[in-house]
Amino acid sequence: MRRCLPALLLALILPLCACAAPDRTATEVTVLKIGKADAILIALPDAAVLVDAGEDEDAGEILENLEKQGIERLDAMIITHFDKDHVGGADGVLRGVAVEQVVDPQYEKDSTQYRQYLTALEETGVPRTRMEDGETLSLLDGKLTVSAASLSAQDDNNRSLCVLLDTGFHCFLLTGDAEEARIDELLAQGLPACDVVKLPHHGRWKENLPALLDATMPRAAILCDSEKNPAEEETLALLQARGIAAYQTQYGDIRITSDEEGLTIRQ
């Protein structure tokens, strides 16, 4: 059994309200098949969080999954960065389900999707926590740790928030669209061993991916890709050589269950 150890000083702690289905006993992580885009639903026994919201047309799929899982409110929606395939569906989610707070990085973007997101935030009045360079945020009594980039990146991908989830039984790392510079920063800060890593940027090859896998030692890797934009062969070959199971969203939703009985991944 692995547990996430604190890798960074926790700068801020925000208690959140319970909202997951009342009969839930395990943590369930659902990585949605929505093309080359990210939308990851984390449902704990007493809380639910959405990490990224896909593209404009993906809000309906996200809301449908919330309904299927009996989730009537999100404790938080975390937007790792403002590329259209991460923030595009956020406005629809904000209007379609109660959201306690939004967490996103402290920068602006000139895009239609970002402006739609800002409009929905204003209309719904959902509180917004903006993470400054290098800040770390603890949510859900320490089960979720969000870290912001401390480098002065000019590109959106290297501004990606990264998320560590500790279920009490297993550890997950979600890396947004981190490029080499952001990965180097995470490695310098120190990463715990993780059972599951969502590889950055839809499975595109990065020169320091081997170092990321060395640090985290995952048993499974998640790749948010599509048939038109599949994960790169070099990335898949690395996972195969390391004996790490690869799960690609182009083949369907990925559902991960974590509890005292173990870790189960279904697709």
XYZ file of N, CA and C in Angstrom:
801
model
N 0.852 -1.197 0.000
C 0.000 0.000 0.000
C 0.884 1.241 0.000
N 0.606 2.178 -0.904
C 1.390 3.395 -0.986
C 0.607 4.552 -0.423
N 1.303 5.478 0.183
C 0.692 6.712 0.633
C 1.497 7.870 0.092
N 0.838 8.949 -0.255
C 1.544 10.154 -0.694
C 2.177 10.821 0.509
N 3.448 11.146 0.416
C 4.125 11.901 1.455
C 4.184 13.353 1.030
N 4.152 14.303 1.983
C 4.190 15.717 1.594
C 5.456 16.029 0.833
N 5.323 16.553 -0.364
C 6.481 16.922 -1.161
C 6.778 18.402 -1.062
N 5.792 19.205 -0.683
C 5.944 20.649 -0.666
C 5.288 21.202 0.591
N 5.706 22.365 1.031
C 5.058 23.042 2.151
C 3.655 23.446 1.757
N 2.658 23.066 2.550
C 1.286 23.422 2.240
C 1.051 24.870 2.634
N 0.727 25.694 1.644
C 0.620 27.126 1.891
C -0.764 27.553 2.334
N -1.769 26.766 2.001
C -3.130 27.196 2.284
C -4.004 25.976 2.436
N -4.862 25.943 3.424
C -5.759 24.817 3.644
C -7.180 25.326 3.595
N -7.990 24.744 2.713
C -9.378 25.151 2.573
C -10.272 23.952 2.830
N -11.011 23.907 3.951
C -11.947 22.813 4.166
C -13.104 22.927 3.194
N -13.583 21.769 2.711
C -14.655 21.756 1.741
C -15.804 20.899 2.237
N -16.983 21.118 1.659
C -18.191 20.425 2.079
C -18.305 19.075 1.396
N -18.931 18.115 2.079
C -19.163 16.806 1.501
C -20.261 16.888 0.457
N -20.095 16.106 -0.622
C -21.117 16.169 -1.645
C -21.258 14.900 -2.452
N -20.409 13.908 -2.247
C -20.479 12.712 -3.062
C -21.680 11.872 -2.654
N -21.939 10.837 -3.452
C -23.075 9.981 -3.170
C -22.957 9.403 -1.769
N -24.032 9.399 -0.973
C -23.944 9.024 0.428
C -23.546 7.580 0.666
N -23.761 6.676 -0.306
C -23.433 5.274 -0.095
C -22.067 4.903 -0.656
N -21.287 5.887 -1.063
C -19.976 5.601 -1.624
C -19.001 5.233 -0.510
N -18.252 4.149 -0.688
C -17.275 3.730 0.315
C -15.852 3.790 -0.212
N -15.682 3.826 -1.523
C -14.358 3.874 -2.130
C -14.176 5.202 -2.847
N -12.934 5.504 -3.192
C -12.656 6.639 -4.073
C -12.687 6.146 -5.513
N -13.416 6.859 -6.354
C -13.515 6.502 -7.766
C -13.010 7.668 -8.613
N -12.063 7.378 -9.476
C -11.514 8.373 -10.395
C -11.935 7.978 -11.807
N -12.628 8.877 -12.486
C -13.103 8.610 -13.844
C -12.421 9.570 -14.805
N -11.695 9.012 -15.770
C -11.048 9.805 -16.816
C -11.887 9.630 -18.078
N -12.509 10.710 -18.518
C -13.506 10.611 -19.577
C -12.890 10.552 -20.970
N -13.528 9.760 -21.833
C -13.171 9.735 -23.246
C -13.871 10.905 -23.928
N -13.132 11.974 -24.161
C -13.712 13.162 -24.800
C -12.762 13.713 -25.866
N -12.074 12.804 -26.575
C -11.124 13.256 -27.576
C -9.817 13.682 -26.930
N -9.065 14.515 -27.637
C -7.779 14.994 -27.111
C -8.051 16.158 -26.160
N -8.561 15.792 -24.996
C -8.923 16.789 -23.990
C -8.927 16.101 -22.634
N -8.887 16.900 -21.572
C -8.856 16.357 -20.211
C -10.132 16.688 -19.459
N -10.700 15.681 -18.805
C -11.768 15.869 -17.826
C -11.705 14.669 -16.895
N -11.341 14.913 -15.644
C -11.102 13.843 -14.676
C -11.956 14.108 -13.449
N -12.844 13.186 -13.152
C -13.756 13.310 -12.020
C -13.251 12.458 -10.867
N -13.035 13.095 -9.727
C -12.590 12.408 -8.512
C -13.748 12.392 -7.532
N -14.253 11.204 -7.216
C -15.370 11.055 -6.287
C -14.901 10.274 -5.068
N -14.708 10.982 -3.958
C -14.355 10.355 -2.696
C -15.634 10.019 -1.938
N -15.535 9.265 -0.841
C -16.748 8.941 -0.086
C -17.534 10.167 0.370
N -16.846 11.285 0.609
C -17.530 12.457 1.161
C -17.286 13.732 0.366
N -16.810 13.625 -0.864
C -16.506 14.829 -1.640
C -16.335 14.470 -3.108
N -16.410 15.487 -3.963
C -16.182 15.278 -5.392
C -15.491 16.496 -5.983
N -14.531 16.231 -6.865
C -13.745 17.284 -7.500
C -13.607 16.957 -8.982
N -13.712 17.974 -9.822
C -13.463 17.830 -11.255
C -12.155 18.522 -11.596
N -11.261 17.804 -12.255
C -10.002 18.380 -12.720
C -10.089 18.522 -14.238
N -10.206 19.743 -14.692
C -10.343 20.131 -16.096
C -11.717 19.746 -16.645
N -12.105 20.445 -17.716
C -13.481 20.333 -18.204
C -13.568 20.185 -19.715
N -12.504 19.673 -20.342
C -12.560 19.377 -21.757
C -12.825 20.590 -22.632
N -13.403 20.346 -23.812
C -13.729 21.414 -24.759
C -15.183 21.852 -24.603
N -15.577 22.844 -25.394
C -16.917 23.433 -25.277
C -18.020 22.380 -25.262
N -17.920 21.421 -26.183
C -18.997 20.447 -26.358
C -18.982 19.326 -25.322
N -18.010 19.328 -24.405
C -17.860 18.213 -23.470
C -18.605 18.399 -22.155
N -19.161 19.573 -21.922
C -19.845 19.822 -20.649
C -20.990 18.836 -20.432
N -21.738 18.529 -21.493
C -22.856 17.606 -21.360
C -22.416 16.230 -20.908
N -21.313 15.743 -21.465
C -20.776 14.435 -21.070
C -20.352 14.438 -19.607
N -19.733 15.524 -19.182
C -19.309 15.632 -17.783
C -20.520 15.634 -16.859
N -21.515 16.437 -17.179
C -22.711 16.519 -16.334
C -23.453 15.189 -16.294
N -23.473 14.478 -17.401
C -24.115 13.159 -17.439
C -23.407 12.185 -16.507
N -22.077 12.227 -16.480
C -21.324 11.355 -15.581
C -21.568 11.711 -14.120
N -21.662 12.998 -13.820
C -21.984 13.400 -12.453
C -23.332 12.827 -12.030
N -24.303 12.920 -12.913
C -25.643 12.412 -12.599
C -25.619 10.900 -12.392
N -24.905 10.183 -13.255
C -24.822 8.730 -13.133
C -24.208 8.307 -11.805
N -23.273 9.099 -11.305
C -22.610 8.760 -10.049
C -23.327 9.339 -8.832
N -24.451 9.980 -9.054
C -25.220 10.518 -7.938
C -24.599 11.733 -7.294
N -23.798 12.471 -8.046
C -23.112 13.651 -7.519
C -23.921 14.891 -7.881
N -24.403 15.587 -6.881
C -25.247 16.761 -7.088
C -24.492 18.069 -6.904
N -23.257 17.994 -6.416
C -22.478 19.208 -6.174
C -20.999 18.864 -6.219
N -20.207 19.746 -6.797
C -18.758 19.608 -6.802
C -18.168 20.465 -5.694
N -17.313 19.861 -4.875
C -16.601 20.641 -3.871
C -15.634 21.616 -4.523
N -15.067 21.212 -5.651
C -14.156 22.110 -6.374
C -14.068 21.677 -7.824
N -13.838 22.646 -8.681
C -13.433 22.388 -10.058
C -12.060 23.020 -10.233
N -11.086 22.203 -10.590
C -9.716 22.667 -10.778
C -9.440 22.747 -12.276
N -9.080 23.923 -12.749
C -8.695 24.105 -14.151
C -7.177 24.244 -14.173
N -6.488 23.262 -14.754
C -5.028 23.258 -14.667
C -4.396 24.396 -15.460
N -4.991 24.747 -16.597
C -4.534 25.883 -17.401
C -5.641 26.184 -18.405
N -5.448 27.201 -19.224
C -6.569 27.745 -19.979
C -6.581 27.391 -21.465
N -5.881 26.338 -21.871
C -6.055 25.837 -23.228
C -7.501 25.386 -23.409
N -8.001 25.476 -24.640
C -9.425 25.214 -24.882
C -9.839 23.789 -24.561
N -8.897 22.826 -24.589
C -9.244 21.437 -24.304
C -9.183 21.109 -22.813
N -9.024 22.137 -21.989
C -9.059 21.976 -20.532
C -10.102 22.882 -19.891
N -10.296 24.075 -20.452
C -11.241 25.045 -19.876
C -12.524 25.160 -20.698
N -12.552 24.551 -21.882
C -13.657 24.785 -22.808
C -15.034 24.465 -22.262
N -15.163 23.369 -21.504
C -16.466 22.981 -20.974
C -16.774 23.539 -19.604
N -15.874 24.359 -19.064
C -16.035 24.834 -17.686
C -17.281 25.688 -17.510
N -17.607 26.513 -18.509
C -18.791 27.364 -18.365
C -20.063 26.530 -18.292
N -20.141 25.467 -19.090
C -21.300 24.593 -19.042
C -21.425 23.849 -17.730
N -20.300 23.437 -17.170
C -20.318 22.759 -15.867
C -20.781 23.723 -14.782
N -20.259 24.945 -14.800
C -20.644 25.933 -13.791
C -22.140 26.213 -13.825
N -22.714 26.217 -15.006
C -24.148 26.492 -15.131
C -25.010 25.244 -14.904
N -24.384 24.061 -14.963
C -25.157 22.834 -14.909
C -25.172 22.115 -13.585
N -24.274 22.464 -12.669
C -24.215 21.801 -11.371
C -23.660 22.794 -10.350
N -24.043 22.637 -9.101
C -23.514 23.506 -8.048
C -22.026 23.228 -7.853
N -21.230 24.284 -7.829
C -19.787 24.178 -7.627
C -19.418 25.066 -6.449
N -18.745 24.488 -5.448
C -18.403 25.245 -4.245
C -17.298 26.262 -4.495
N -16.314 25.898 -5.300
C -15.238 26.831 -5.630
C -14.503 26.349 -6.864
N -13.849 27.300 -7.525
C -12.989 27.017 -8.668
C -11.559 27.356 -8.276
N -10.620 26.519 -8.706
C -9.192 26.754 -8.485
C -8.519 26.789 -9.848
N -7.727 27.842 -10.106
C -7.029 27.935 -11.383
C -5.753 28.755 -11.218
N -4.861 28.747 -12.221
C -3.601 29.487 -12.113
C -3.789 30.980 -12.349
N -2.870 31.762 -11.799
C -2.946 33.221 -11.859
C -2.326 33.727 -13.161
N -3.075 33.656 -14.237
C -2.698 34.322 -15.487
C -3.954 34.485 -16.324
N -3.874 35.265 -17.372
C -5.022 35.529 -18.230
C -4.753 34.965 -19.627
N -5.823 34.744 -20.382
C -5.679 34.237 -21.751
C -6.718 34.904 -22.643
N -6.291 35.292 -23.812
C -7.195 35.919 -24.780
C -7.773 34.831 -25.681
N -8.883 34.244 -25.252
C -9.534 33.209 -26.053
C -11.031 33.220 -25.775
N -11.794 32.726 -26.726
C -13.246 32.647 -26.558
C -13.607 31.779 -25.365
N -12.946 30.634 -25.227
C -13.272 29.707 -24.142
C -12.995 30.323 -22.772
N -11.890 31.057 -22.663
C -11.570 31.677 -21.375
C -12.583 32.763 -21.038
N -12.979 33.547 -22.035
C -13.973 34.594 -21.785
C -15.324 33.987 -21.382
N -15.696 32.881 -21.996
C -16.939 32.202 -21.614
C -16.865 31.699 -20.171
N -15.719 31.215 -19.793
C -15.474 30.757 -18.419
C -15.629 31.908 -17.431
N -15.024 33.053 -17.737
C -15.131 34.213 -16.850
C -16.576 34.686 -16.730
N -17.299 34.675 -17.838
C -18.709 35.084 -17.806
C -19.524 34.161 -16.913
N -19.291 32.855 -17.026
C -20.023 31.894 -16.193
C -19.676 32.065 -14.720
N -18.420 32.348 -14.416
C -18.032 32.605 -13.029
C -18.779 33.811 -12.476
N -18.860 34.864 -13.280
C -19.557 36.074 -12.836
C -21.048 35.810 -12.653
N -21.645 35.103 -13.576
C -23.085 34.839 -13.507
C -23.456 33.947 -12.328
N -22.634 32.948 -12.047
C -22.961 31.990 -10.989
C -22.473 32.428 -9.619
N -21.490 33.342 -9.578
C -20.957 33.794 -8.301
C -20.120 32.764 -7.577
N -19.626 31.759 -8.284
C -18.794 30.726 -7.655
C -17.462 31.343 -7.224
N -17.037 31.139 -5.972
C -15.757 31.681 -5.511
C -14.592 31.116 -6.329
N -13.611 31.972 -6.564
C -12.470 31.593 -7.395
C -11.181 31.746 -6.603
N -10.404 30.675 -6.507
C -9.088 30.706 -5.880
C -8.041 30.680 -6.974
N -7.253 31.742 -7.083
C -6.224 31.848 -8.105
C -4.873 31.558 -7.473
N -4.157 30.607 -8.038
C -2.901 30.168 -7.444
C -1.727 30.937 -8.033
N -0.975 31.575 -7.132
C 0.191 32.354 -7.522
C 1.364 31.424 -7.826
N 2.412 31.996 -8.436
C 3.602 31.220 -8.771
C 4.159 30.510 -7.543
N 4.321 29.199 -7.647
C 4.952 28.416 -6.596
C 4.067 28.084 -5.419
N 2.815 28.536 -5.423
C 1.924 28.290 -4.290
C 1.460 26.839 -4.274
N 1.184 26.336 -3.076
C 0.638 24.996 -2.905
C -0.630 25.090 -2.081
N -1.648 24.350 -2.503
C -2.963 24.420 -1.881
C -3.389 23.024 -1.451
N -3.854 22.897 -0.213
C -4.345 21.620 0.292
C -5.862 21.662 0.397
N -6.516 20.659 -0.177
C -7.970 20.554 -0.158
C -8.393 19.230 0.469
N -9.644 19.181 0.930
C -10.234 17.939 1.432
C -9.395 17.325 2.547
N -9.040 18.161 3.527
C -8.268 17.698 4.685
C -6.963 17.023 4.272
N -6.330 17.556 3.252
C -5.027 17.055 2.838
C -5.060 15.927 1.835
N -6.246 15.459 1.467
C -6.312 14.372 0.481
C -5.882 14.849 -0.908
N -6.059 16.123 -1.174
C -5.758 16.682 -2.488
C -4.776 17.839 -2.317
N -3.670 17.791 -3.048
C -2.677 18.856 -3.015
C -2.479 19.393 -4.425
N -2.647 20.698 -4.583
C -2.513 21.346 -5.886
C -1.283 22.241 -5.837
N -0.415 22.129 -6.830
C 0.784 22.968 -6.864
C 0.824 23.772 -8.151
N 1.201 25.040 -8.006
C 1.316 25.940 -9.154
C 2.769 26.043 -9.589
N 2.971 26.343 -10.849
C 4.321 26.517 -11.372
C 4.967 27.745 -10.747
N 6.257 27.658 -10.451
C 6.971 28.808 -9.910
C 7.890 29.437 -10.950
N 7.906 28.856 -12.142
C 8.737 29.446 -13.193
C 7.924 30.480 -13.964
N 8.624 31.422 -14.565
C 7.954 32.489 -15.320
C 7.708 32.020 -16.751
N 6.830 31.048 -16.880
C 6.565 30.458 -18.193
C 5.718 31.394 -19.039
N 6.005 31.432 -20.312
C 5.213 32.223 -21.238
C 4.136 31.381 -21.916
N 4.312 30.064 -21.921
C 3.338 29.194 -22.575
C 2.388 28.599 -21.545
N 1.170 28.330 -21.980
C 0.138 27.818 -21.081
C 0.525 26.484 -20.458
N 1.104 25.584 -21.247
C 1.358 24.237 -20.755
C 2.255 24.224 -19.529
N 3.291 25.043 -19.536
C 4.207 25.070 -18.400
C 3.657 25.849 -17.213
N 2.471 26.414 -17.358
C 1.780 27.033 -16.234
C 0.794 26.057 -15.581
N 0.764 24.825 -16.056
C -0.211 23.845 -15.575
C -0.115 23.625 -14.071
N -1.272 23.684 -13.411
C -1.360 23.198 -12.041
C -1.203 21.683 -12.066
N -0.547 21.141 -11.050
C -0.439 19.691 -10.905
C -1.149 19.268 -9.628
N -1.761 18.094 -9.659
C -2.627 17.641 -8.572
C -2.147 16.292 -8.059
N -1.963 16.203 -6.736
C -1.683 14.936 -6.063
C -2.914 14.534 -5.268
N -3.374 13.318 -5.473
C -4.506 12.776 -4.726
C -4.021 11.627 -3.863
N -4.285 11.705 -2.561
C -3.984 10.626 -1.624
C -5.308 10.100 -1.083
N -5.700 8.904 -1.502
C -6.984 8.347 -1.077
C -6.926 7.714 0.303
N -5.737 7.633 0.877
C -5.550 6.875 2.103
C -5.057 5.471 1.823
N -5.202 5.044 0.580
C -4.763 3.713 0.166
C -3.839 3.765 -1.047
N -4.040 4.752 -1.906
C -3.267 4.866 -3.137
C -3.032 6.337 -3.472
N -2.029 6.560 -4.319
C -1.646 7.919 -4.695
C -1.758 8.100 -6.204
N -2.271 9.267 -6.609
C -2.436 9.616 -8.016
C -1.740 10.952 -8.274
N -1.097 11.081 -9.431
C -0.512 12.351 -9.863
C -1.123 12.737 -11.202
N -1.673 13.959 -11.267
C -2.258 14.505 -12.490
C -1.411 15.697 -12.912
N -0.897 15.682 -14.133
C 0.151 16.626 -14.528
C -0.286 17.673 -15.547
N -1.582 17.770 -15.844
C -2.013 18.759 -16.817
C -1.328 18.550 -18.156
N -0.827 19.630 -18.738
C -0.085 19.565 -19.999
C 1.378 19.950 -19.786
N 1.927 19.601 -18.638
C 3.293 20.005 -18.295
C 4.287 19.636 -19.395
N 5.121 20.606 -19.758
C 6.228 20.367 -20.677
C 7.489 20.091 -19.860
N 8.631 19.993 -20.555
C 9.868 19.613 -19.874
C 10.209 20.530 -18.700
N 10.046 21.842 -18.880
C 10.426 22.776 -17.816
C 9.585 22.566 -16.561
N 8.297 22.359 -16.734
C 7.413 22.136 -15.583
C 7.708 20.792 -14.924
N 7.998 19.769 -15.725
C 8.359 18.468 -15.164
C 9.645 18.581 -14.358
N 10.630 19.303 -14.893
C 11.879 19.500 -14.150
C 11.618 20.166 -12.809
N 10.711 21.121 -12.797
C 10.382 21.802 -11.546
C 9.765 20.838 -10.539
N 8.841 20.008 -10.988
C 8.228 19.017 -10.103
C 9.275 18.058 -9.552
N 10.186 17.632 -10.404
C 11.234 16.715 -9.959
C 12.137 17.374 -8.928
N 12.446 18.651 -9.125
C 13.301 19.371 -8.177
C 12.619 19.542 -6.828
N 11.304 19.727 -6.838
C 10.564 19.889 -5.588
C 10.432 18.572 -4.835
N 10.443 17.475 -5.560
C 10.302 16.159 -4.954
C 8.910 15.604 -5.136
N 8.821 14.413 -5.695
C 7.541 13.755 -5.916
C 7.504 12.440 -5.152
N 6.339 12.066 -4.627
C 6.222 10.775 -3.946
C 6.031 9.646 -4.949
N 6.197 8.427 -4.481
C 5.793 7.281 -5.288
C 4.283 7.337 -5.476
N 3.832 7.071 -6.687
C 2.404 7.138 -7.008
C 1.972 5.857 -7.714
N 0.782 5.393 -7.402
C 0.261 4.204 -8.067
C -0.155 4.494 -9.499
N -0.706 5.687 -9.727
C -1.206 6.064 -11.050
C -0.708 7.465 -11.384
N -0.185 7.632 -12.595
C 0.227 8.949 -13.086
C -0.521 9.242 -14.380
N -1.185 10.399 -14.433
C -1.761 10.884 -15.687
C -0.641 11.624 -16.401
N -0.120 11.023 -17.471
C 1.020 11.614 -18.158
C 0.635 12.939 -18.807
N 1.598 13.859 -18.893
C 1.266 15.197 -19.399
C 1.037 15.236 -20.901
N 0.245 16.227 -21.292
C 0.108 16.646 -22.693
C -0.281 15.504 -23.625
N -1.247 14.703 -23.198
C -1.884 13.718 -24.074
C -0.920 12.650 -24.586
N 0.097 12.362 -23.784
C 1.022 11.291 -24.145
C 2.117 11.684 -25.106
N 2.305 12.975 -25.310
C 3.412 13.403 -26.170
C 4.740 13.125 -25.470
N 5.739 12.801 -26.271
C 7.039 12.449 -25.721
C 7.727 13.670 -25.127
N 8.304 13.488 -23.939
C 9.126 14.507 -23.286
C 10.456 13.856 -22.912
N 11.532 14.595 -23.065
C 12.847 14.019 -22.794
C 13.009 13.585 -21.343
N 12.289 14.230 -20.438
C 12.430 13.871 -19.022
C 11.294 12.984 -18.511
N 10.531 12.371 -19.412
C 9.538 11.395 -18.966
C 10.177 10.231 -18.207
N 11.332 9.699 -18.659
C 11.953 8.633 -17.874
C 12.253 9.059 -16.436
N 12.701 10.290 -16.252
C 12.984 10.774 -14.896
C 11.703 10.894 -14.080
N 10.602 11.319 -14.719
C 9.321 11.403 -14.020
C 8.870 10.023 -13.555
N 9.036 9.030 -14.403
C 8.654 7.667 -14.025
C 9.597 7.102 -12.971
N 10.878 7.451 -13.045
C 11.821 7.026 -12.003
C 11.393 7.555 -10.638
N 10.944 8.795 -10.609
C 10.586 9.433 -9.337
C 9.283 8.890 -8.769
N 8.321 8.609 -9.627
C 6.982 8.252 -9.147
C 6.720 6.746 -9.115
N 7.428 5.985 -9.902
C 7.319 4.516 -9.924
C 5.876 4.021 -10.022
N 5.107 4.500 -10.999
C 3.697 4.103 -11.074
C 3.521 2.677 -11.578
N 2.394 2.084 -11.209
C 2.025 0.794 -11.787
C 1.163 0.979 -13.035
N 0.550 2.175 -13.165
C -0.308 2.448 -14.316
C -0.142 3.893 -14.746
N -0.259 4.120 -16.061
C -0.196 5.468 -16.623
C -1.464 5.724 -17.428
N -2.001 6.938 -17.291
C -3.194 7.357 -18.010
C -2.784 8.345 -19.098
N -3.330 8.167 -20.301
C -3.034 9.065 -21.413
C -4.351 9.549 -22.003
N -4.579 10.856 -21.945
C -5.804 11.453 -22.494
C -5.572 11.762 -23.968
N -5.863 10.773 -24.816
C -5.601 10.932 -26.242
C -6.860 10.605 -27.040
N -6.727 10.547 -28.345
C -7.852 10.219 -29.220
C -7.319 9.463 -30.424
N -8.225 8.904 -31.221
C -7.796 8.193 -32.418
C -7.088 9.137 -33.388
N -7.574 10.369 -33.491
C -6.950 11.337 -34.390
C -5.641 11.877 -33.830
N -5.533 11.905 -32.511
C -4.332 12.434 -31.854
C -3.879 11.444 -30.782
N -3.333 10.298 -31.208
C -2.939 9.274 -30.233
C -1.657 9.643 -29.498
N -1.451 8.988 -28.369
C -0.189 9.141 -27.652
C 0.964 8.732 -28.568
N 2.113 9.365 -28.389
C 3.242 9.092 -29.271
C 3.837 7.717 -28.971
N 4.306 7.058 -30.028
C 4.819 5.698 -29.908
C 6.001 5.620 -28.946
N 6.830 6.646 -28.926
C 7.987 6.628 -28.036
C 7.547 6.602 -26.573
N 6.472 7.320 -26.268
C 5.930 7.307 -24.907
C 5.395 5.926 -24.557
N 4.625 5.328 -25.459
C 4.060 4.000 -25.210
C 5.159 2.949 -25.088
N 6.211 3.076 -25.896
C 7.320 2.126 -25.824
C 8.037 2.219 -24.481
N 8.177 3.440 -23.966
C 8.808 3.617 -22.657
C 7.993 2.920 -21.570
N 6.685 3.104 -21.596
C 5.829 2.467 -20.594
C 5.919 0.951 -20.689
N 5.911 0.438 -21.901
C 6.004 -1.008 -22.077
C 7.333 -1.535 -21.553
N 8.416 -0.820 -21.840
C 9.734 -1.251 -21.378
C 9.832 -1.245 -19.859
N 9.095 -0.336 -19.218
C 9.120 -0.251 -17.757
C 8.107 -1.203 -17.098
N 7.290 -1.863 -17.886
C 6.266 -2.730 -17.316
C 5.125 -1.966 -16.677
N 4.865 -0.754 -17.173
C 3.792 0.100 -16.643
C 2.574 -0.028 -17.549
N 1.447 -0.391 -16.975
C 0.224 -0.538 -17.762
C -0.217 0.815 -18.300
N -0.517 0.878 -19.594
C -0.934 2.127 -20.238
C -2.425 2.068 -20.549
N -3.150 3.098 -20.122
C -4.580 3.212 -20.393
C -4.814 4.498 -21.174
N -5.397 4.374 -22.372
C -5.595 5.509 -23.268
C -7.081 5.791 -23.425
N -7.469 7.051 -23.276
C -8.892 7.385 -23.344
C -9.476 7.202 -24.742
N -8.653 7.083 -25.762
C -9.198 6.836 -27.102
C -9.983 5.527 -27.145
N -9.751 4.643 -26.180
C -10.440 3.353 -26.147
C -11.635 3.350 -25.195
N -11.926 4.474 -24.576
C -13.085 4.540 -23.696
C -12.767 5.193 -22.365
N -13.822 5.461 -21.587
C -13.638 6.003 -20.239
C -12.764 5.058 -19.418
N -11.970 5.633 -18.539
C -11.128 4.855 -17.629
C -11.660 5.074 -16.222
N -12.022 3.992 -15.542
C -12.605 4.089 -14.202
C -11.701 3.368 -13.213
N -11.247 4.109 -12.222
C -10.290 3.593 -11.245
C -10.934 3.627 -9.867
N -10.894 2.507 -9.165
C -11.437 2.416 -7.816
C -10.301 2.161 -6.835
N -10.265 2.946 -5.765
C -9.250 2.809 -4.726
C -9.924 2.637 -3.378
N -9.638 1.525 -2.706
C -10.128 1.318 -1.343
C -9.223 0.316 -0.647
N -9.622 -0.120 0.537
C -8.782 -1.027 1.313
C -8.617 -2.389 0.641
N -9.497 -2.695 -0.307
C -9.398 -3.962 -1.031
C -8.338 -3.915 -2.126
N -7.927 -2.709 -2.544
C -6.916 -2.587 -3.576
C -7.275 -1.552 -4.626
N -6.528 -1.579 -5.718
C -6.709 -0.640 -6.829
C -7.243 -1.406 -8.034
N -8.363 -0.959 -8.574
C -8.972 -1.604 -9.735
C -9.114 -0.585 -10.856
N -8.662 -0.944 -12.053
C -8.773 -0.070 -13.218
C -9.584 -0.799 -14.279
N -10.656 -0.159 -14.738
C -11.547 -0.756 -15.731
C -11.670 0.180 -16.937
N -11.756 -0.441 -18.108
C -11.972 0.342 -19.332
C -12.801 -0.477 -20.318
